[in-house]
CSV table of C-alpha atoms and ligand atoms in Angstrom, one decimal:
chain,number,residue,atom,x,y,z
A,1,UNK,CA,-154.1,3.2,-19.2
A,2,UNK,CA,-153.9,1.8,-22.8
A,3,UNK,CA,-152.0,-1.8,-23.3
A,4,UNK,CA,-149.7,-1.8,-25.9
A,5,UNK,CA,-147.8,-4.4,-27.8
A,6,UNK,CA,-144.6,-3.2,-29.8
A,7,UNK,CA,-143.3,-5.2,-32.5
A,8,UNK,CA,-139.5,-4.0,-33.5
A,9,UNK,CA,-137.1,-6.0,-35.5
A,10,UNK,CA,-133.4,-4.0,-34.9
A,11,UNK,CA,-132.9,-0.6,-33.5
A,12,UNK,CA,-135.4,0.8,-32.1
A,13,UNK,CA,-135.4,4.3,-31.3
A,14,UNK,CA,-139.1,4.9,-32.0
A,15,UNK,CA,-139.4,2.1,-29.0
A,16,UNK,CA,-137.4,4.8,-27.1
A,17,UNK,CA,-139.2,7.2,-28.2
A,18,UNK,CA,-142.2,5.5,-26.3
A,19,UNK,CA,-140.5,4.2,-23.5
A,20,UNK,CA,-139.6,8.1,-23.0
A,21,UNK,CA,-142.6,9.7,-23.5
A,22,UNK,CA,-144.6,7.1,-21.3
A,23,UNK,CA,-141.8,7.6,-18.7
A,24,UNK,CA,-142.5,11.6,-18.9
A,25,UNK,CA,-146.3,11.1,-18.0
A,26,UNK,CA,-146.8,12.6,-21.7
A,27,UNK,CA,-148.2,9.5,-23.0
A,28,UNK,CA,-151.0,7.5,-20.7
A,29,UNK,CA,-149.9,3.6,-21.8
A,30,UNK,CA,-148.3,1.0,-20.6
A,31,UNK,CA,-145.8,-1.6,-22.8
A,32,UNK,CA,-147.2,-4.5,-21.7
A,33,UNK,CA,-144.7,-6.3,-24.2
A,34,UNK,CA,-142.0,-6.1,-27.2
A,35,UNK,CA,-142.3,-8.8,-29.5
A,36,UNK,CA,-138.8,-8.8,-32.0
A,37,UNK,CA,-138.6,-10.9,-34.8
A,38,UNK,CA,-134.8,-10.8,-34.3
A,39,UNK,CA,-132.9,-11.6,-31.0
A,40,UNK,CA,-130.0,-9.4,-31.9
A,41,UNK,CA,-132.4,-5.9,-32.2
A,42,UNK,CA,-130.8,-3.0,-30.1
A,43,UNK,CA,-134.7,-2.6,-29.6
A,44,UNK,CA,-134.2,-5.4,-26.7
A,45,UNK,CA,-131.1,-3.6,-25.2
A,46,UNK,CA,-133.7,-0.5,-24.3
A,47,UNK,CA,-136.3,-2.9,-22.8
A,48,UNK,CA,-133.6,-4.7,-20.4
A,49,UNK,CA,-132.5,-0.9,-19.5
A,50,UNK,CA,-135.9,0.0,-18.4
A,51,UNK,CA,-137.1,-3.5,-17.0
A,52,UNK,CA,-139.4,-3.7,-20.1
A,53,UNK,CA,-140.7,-7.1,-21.2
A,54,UNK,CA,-139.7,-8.2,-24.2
A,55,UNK,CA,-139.7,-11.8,-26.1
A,56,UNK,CA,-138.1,-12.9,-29.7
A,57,UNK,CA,-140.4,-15.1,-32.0
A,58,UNK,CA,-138.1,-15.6,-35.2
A,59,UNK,CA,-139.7,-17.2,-38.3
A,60,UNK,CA,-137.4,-20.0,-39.0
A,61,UNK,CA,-138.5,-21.3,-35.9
A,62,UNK,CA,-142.1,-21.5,-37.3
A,63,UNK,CA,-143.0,-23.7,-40.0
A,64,UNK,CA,-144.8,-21.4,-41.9
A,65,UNK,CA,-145.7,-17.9,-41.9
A,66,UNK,CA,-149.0,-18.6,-40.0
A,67,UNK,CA,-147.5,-20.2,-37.4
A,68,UNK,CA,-145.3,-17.4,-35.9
A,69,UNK,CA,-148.0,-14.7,-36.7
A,70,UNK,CA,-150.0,-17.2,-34.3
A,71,UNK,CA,-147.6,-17.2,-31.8
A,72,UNK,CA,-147.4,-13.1,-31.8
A,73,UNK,CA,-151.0,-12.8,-31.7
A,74,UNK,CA,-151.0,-15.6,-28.4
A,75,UNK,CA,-148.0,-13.3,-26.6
A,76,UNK,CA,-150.0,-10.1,-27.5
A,77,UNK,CA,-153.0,-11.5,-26.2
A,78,UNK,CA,-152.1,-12.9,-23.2
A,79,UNK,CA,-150.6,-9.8,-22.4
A,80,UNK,CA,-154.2,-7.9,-23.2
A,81,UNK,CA,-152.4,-5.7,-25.6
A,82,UNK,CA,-155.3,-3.5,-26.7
A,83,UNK,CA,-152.7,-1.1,-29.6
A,84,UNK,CA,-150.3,-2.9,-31.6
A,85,UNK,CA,-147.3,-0.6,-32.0
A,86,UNK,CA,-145.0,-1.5,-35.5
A,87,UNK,CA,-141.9,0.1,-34.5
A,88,UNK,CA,-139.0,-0.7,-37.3
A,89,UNK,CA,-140.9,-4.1,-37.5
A,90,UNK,CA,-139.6,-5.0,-41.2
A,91,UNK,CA,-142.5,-8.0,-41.6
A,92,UNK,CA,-145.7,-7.9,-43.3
A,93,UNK,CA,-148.4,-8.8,-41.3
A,94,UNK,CA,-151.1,-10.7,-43.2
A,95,UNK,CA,-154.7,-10.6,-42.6
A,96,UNK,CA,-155.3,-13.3,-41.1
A,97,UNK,CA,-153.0,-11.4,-38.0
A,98,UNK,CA,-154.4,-8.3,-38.4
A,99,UNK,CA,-158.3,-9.9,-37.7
A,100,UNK,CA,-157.6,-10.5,-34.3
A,101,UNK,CA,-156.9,-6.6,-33.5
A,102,UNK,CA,-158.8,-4.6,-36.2
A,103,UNK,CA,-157.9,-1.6,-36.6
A,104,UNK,CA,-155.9,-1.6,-33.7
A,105,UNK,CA,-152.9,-1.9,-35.4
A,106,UNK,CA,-150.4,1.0,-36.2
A,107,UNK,CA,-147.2,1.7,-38.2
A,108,UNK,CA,-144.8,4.4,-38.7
A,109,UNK,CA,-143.3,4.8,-42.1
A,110,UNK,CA,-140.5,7.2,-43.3
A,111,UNK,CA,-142.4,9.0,-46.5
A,112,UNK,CA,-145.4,10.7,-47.2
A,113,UNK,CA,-147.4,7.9,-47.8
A,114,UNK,CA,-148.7,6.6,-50.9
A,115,UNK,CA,-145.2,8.1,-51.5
A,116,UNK,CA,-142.0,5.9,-51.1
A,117,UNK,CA,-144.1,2.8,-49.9
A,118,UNK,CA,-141.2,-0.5,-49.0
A,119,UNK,CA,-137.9,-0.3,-47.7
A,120,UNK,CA,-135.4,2.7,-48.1
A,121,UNK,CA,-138.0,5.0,-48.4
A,122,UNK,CA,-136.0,8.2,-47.6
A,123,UNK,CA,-133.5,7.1,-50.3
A,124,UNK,CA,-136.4,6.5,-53.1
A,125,UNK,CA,-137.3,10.4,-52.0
A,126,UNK,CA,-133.8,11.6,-52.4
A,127,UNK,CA,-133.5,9.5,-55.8
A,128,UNK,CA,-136.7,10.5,-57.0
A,129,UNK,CA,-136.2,14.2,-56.9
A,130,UNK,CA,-138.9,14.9,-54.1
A,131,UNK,CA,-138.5,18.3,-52.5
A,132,UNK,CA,-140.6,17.0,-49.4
A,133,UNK,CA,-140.8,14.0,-47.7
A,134,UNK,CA,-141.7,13.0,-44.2
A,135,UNK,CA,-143.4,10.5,-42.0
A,136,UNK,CA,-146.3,8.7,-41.4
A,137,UNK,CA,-148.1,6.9,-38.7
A,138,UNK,CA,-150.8,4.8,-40.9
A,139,UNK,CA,-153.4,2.1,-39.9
A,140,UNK,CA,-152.0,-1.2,-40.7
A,141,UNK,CA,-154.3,-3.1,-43.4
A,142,UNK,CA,-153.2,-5.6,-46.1
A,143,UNK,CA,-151.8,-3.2,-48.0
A,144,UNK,CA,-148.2,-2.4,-47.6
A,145,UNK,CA,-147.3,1.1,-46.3
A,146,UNK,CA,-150.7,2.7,-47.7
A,147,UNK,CA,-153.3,2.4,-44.9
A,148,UNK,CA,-155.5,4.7,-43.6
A,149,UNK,CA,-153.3,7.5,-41.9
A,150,UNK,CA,-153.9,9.0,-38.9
A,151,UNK,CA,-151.2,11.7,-39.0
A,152,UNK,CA,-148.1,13.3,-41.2
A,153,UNK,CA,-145.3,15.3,-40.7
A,154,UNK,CA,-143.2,16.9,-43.5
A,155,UNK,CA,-139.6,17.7,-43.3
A,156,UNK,CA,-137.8,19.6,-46.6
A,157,UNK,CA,-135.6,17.5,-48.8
A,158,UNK,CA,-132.0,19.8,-49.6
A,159,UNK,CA,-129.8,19.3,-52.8
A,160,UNK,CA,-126.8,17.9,-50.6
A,161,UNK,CA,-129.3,15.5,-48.7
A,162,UNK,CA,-128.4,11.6,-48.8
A,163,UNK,CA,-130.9,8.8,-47.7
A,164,UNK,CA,-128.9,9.3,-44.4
A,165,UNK,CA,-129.6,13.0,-44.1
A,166,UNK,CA,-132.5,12.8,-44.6
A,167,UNK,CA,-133.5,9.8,-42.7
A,168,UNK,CA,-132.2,12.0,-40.3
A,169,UNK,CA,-133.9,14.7,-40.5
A,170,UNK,CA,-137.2,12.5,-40.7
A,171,UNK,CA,-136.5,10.3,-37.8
A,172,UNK,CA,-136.8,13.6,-35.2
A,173,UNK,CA,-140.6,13.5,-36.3
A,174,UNK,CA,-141.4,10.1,-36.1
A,175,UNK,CA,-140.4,10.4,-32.5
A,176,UNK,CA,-142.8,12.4,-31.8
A,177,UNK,CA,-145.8,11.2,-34.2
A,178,UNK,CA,-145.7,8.1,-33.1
A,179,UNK,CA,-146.1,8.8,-29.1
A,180,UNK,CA,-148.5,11.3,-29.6
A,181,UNK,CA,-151.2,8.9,-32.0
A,182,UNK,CA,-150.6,6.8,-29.0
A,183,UNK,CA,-151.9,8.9,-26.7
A,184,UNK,CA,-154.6,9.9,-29.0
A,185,UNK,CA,-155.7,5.7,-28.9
A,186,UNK,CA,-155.5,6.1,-24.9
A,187,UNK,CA,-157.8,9.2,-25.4
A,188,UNK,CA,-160.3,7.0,-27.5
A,189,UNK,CA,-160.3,10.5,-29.9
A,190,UNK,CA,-159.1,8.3,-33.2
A,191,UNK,CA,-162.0,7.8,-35.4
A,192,UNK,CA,-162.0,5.9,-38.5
A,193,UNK,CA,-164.4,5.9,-41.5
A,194,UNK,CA,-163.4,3.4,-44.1
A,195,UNK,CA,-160.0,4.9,-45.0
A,196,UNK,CA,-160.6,8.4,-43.7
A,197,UNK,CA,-159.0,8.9,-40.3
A,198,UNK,CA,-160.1,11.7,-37.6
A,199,UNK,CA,-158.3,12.9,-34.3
A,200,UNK,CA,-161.4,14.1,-32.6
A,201,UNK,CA,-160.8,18.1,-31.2
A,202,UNK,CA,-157.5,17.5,-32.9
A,203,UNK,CA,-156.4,20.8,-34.3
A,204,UNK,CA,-155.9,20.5,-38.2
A,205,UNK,CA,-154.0,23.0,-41.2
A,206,UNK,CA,-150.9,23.7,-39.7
A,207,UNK,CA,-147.3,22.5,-40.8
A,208,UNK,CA,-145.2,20.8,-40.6
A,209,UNK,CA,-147.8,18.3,-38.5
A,210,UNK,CA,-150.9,17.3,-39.6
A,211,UNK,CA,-153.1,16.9,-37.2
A,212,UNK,CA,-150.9,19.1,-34.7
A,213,UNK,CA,-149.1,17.9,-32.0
A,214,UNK,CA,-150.6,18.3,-28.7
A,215,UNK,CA,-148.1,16.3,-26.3
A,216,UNK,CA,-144.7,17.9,-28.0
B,1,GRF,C1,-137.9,3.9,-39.0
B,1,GRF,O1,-137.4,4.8,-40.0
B,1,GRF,C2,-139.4,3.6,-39.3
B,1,GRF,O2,-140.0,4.6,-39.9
B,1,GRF,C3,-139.3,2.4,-40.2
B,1,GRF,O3,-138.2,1.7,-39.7
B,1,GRF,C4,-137.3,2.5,-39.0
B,1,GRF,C5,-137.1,2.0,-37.6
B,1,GRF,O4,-136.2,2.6,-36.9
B,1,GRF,N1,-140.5,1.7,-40.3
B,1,GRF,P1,-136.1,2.3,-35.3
B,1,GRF,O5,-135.8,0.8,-35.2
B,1,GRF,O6,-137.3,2.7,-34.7
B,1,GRF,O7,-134.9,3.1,-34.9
């Protein structure tokens, strides 16, 4: 059973999205914690609902950026998170966070990455003029939105779409990318070659997931 450590800052569906597909026996981890940066976060509304353990470690409670990284990394390890989940978690982790759990840290982000990296991603798509976008579920480095990625999923972008739409249409993907590159950590099958990414006996060249789904 694979630890894992969720970092969410508001909504969090994709930490339903988890909760649901551990609860279903489709993915084989535990939440050993949710760490949000923001005691208001719907994310903390699911955890209550199915007796999940959460905490809140703001920023300005820290006096410096350093500091409250530290005091994430001391939860997550306490907890023997072994997969740090960023779920919606709208901080940048810095490097000297990311040393404790190398590569062992994962994000979703609304675009094809390198495409639409920062904030309002499917809206930068829309703007742009893209005709596809999609999600990604990336390796977290010290880059922001461009790590190594483990897995993408593309959605069509249509003339009438807003961010909203789209974001939308998007979000039904994430759900399920993000689970399933969970289970591929519990599976030990991710293997990762400087920024080249394999699922091992992962099934690969089919839309609109690459690699496919196997849990969905
Ligand atoms: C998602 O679109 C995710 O890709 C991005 O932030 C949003 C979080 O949504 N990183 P939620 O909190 O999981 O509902």
């Amino acid at each position: 059973m694979l630890k894992i450590g969720v970092l969410v800052s508001g909504r969090g569906s994709n930490l339903q999205a988890i909760i649901d597909s551990i609860e279903a026996g489709k993915v084989n981890a535990k939440i050993e914690i949710v760490v949000s940066d923001n005691p208001k976060a719907l994310a903390l509304e699911r955890c209550r609902k199915h007796g999940i353990p959460y905490t809140t470690i703001e920023q300005k409670n820290h006096s410096s950026r350093k500091a409250f990284e530290e005091a994430i990394v001391k939860v997550l390890k306490e907890k023997g998170v072994e997969l740090v989940v960023l779920a919606g978690f709208m901080r940048i982790l810095s490097g000297h966070f990311l040393k404790h759990f190398p590569n062992r840290v994962i994000n979703i982000h609304p675009s094809l990455i390198p495409a639409f990296q920062g904030l309002h991603a499917q809206e930068q798509a829309v703007k742009f003029g893209a005709k596809f976008s999609g999600c990604t579920v990336h390796i977290v480095d010290e880059s922001v939105d461009a790590g190594p990625v483990i897995v993408q999923a593309v959605v069509p972008v249509l003339p009438e779409d807003t961010g909203e739409t789209l974001a939308e249409r998007i979000l039904k993907w994430e759900h399920k990318i993000l689970p399933q590159t969970i289970q591929w950590f519990a599976e030990n099958r991710i293997k990762i070659d400087g920024r080249k990414v394999i699922v091992e006996g992962a099934k690969y060249g089919e839309l609109p997931v690459n690699p496919a789904l196997e849990i969905f």
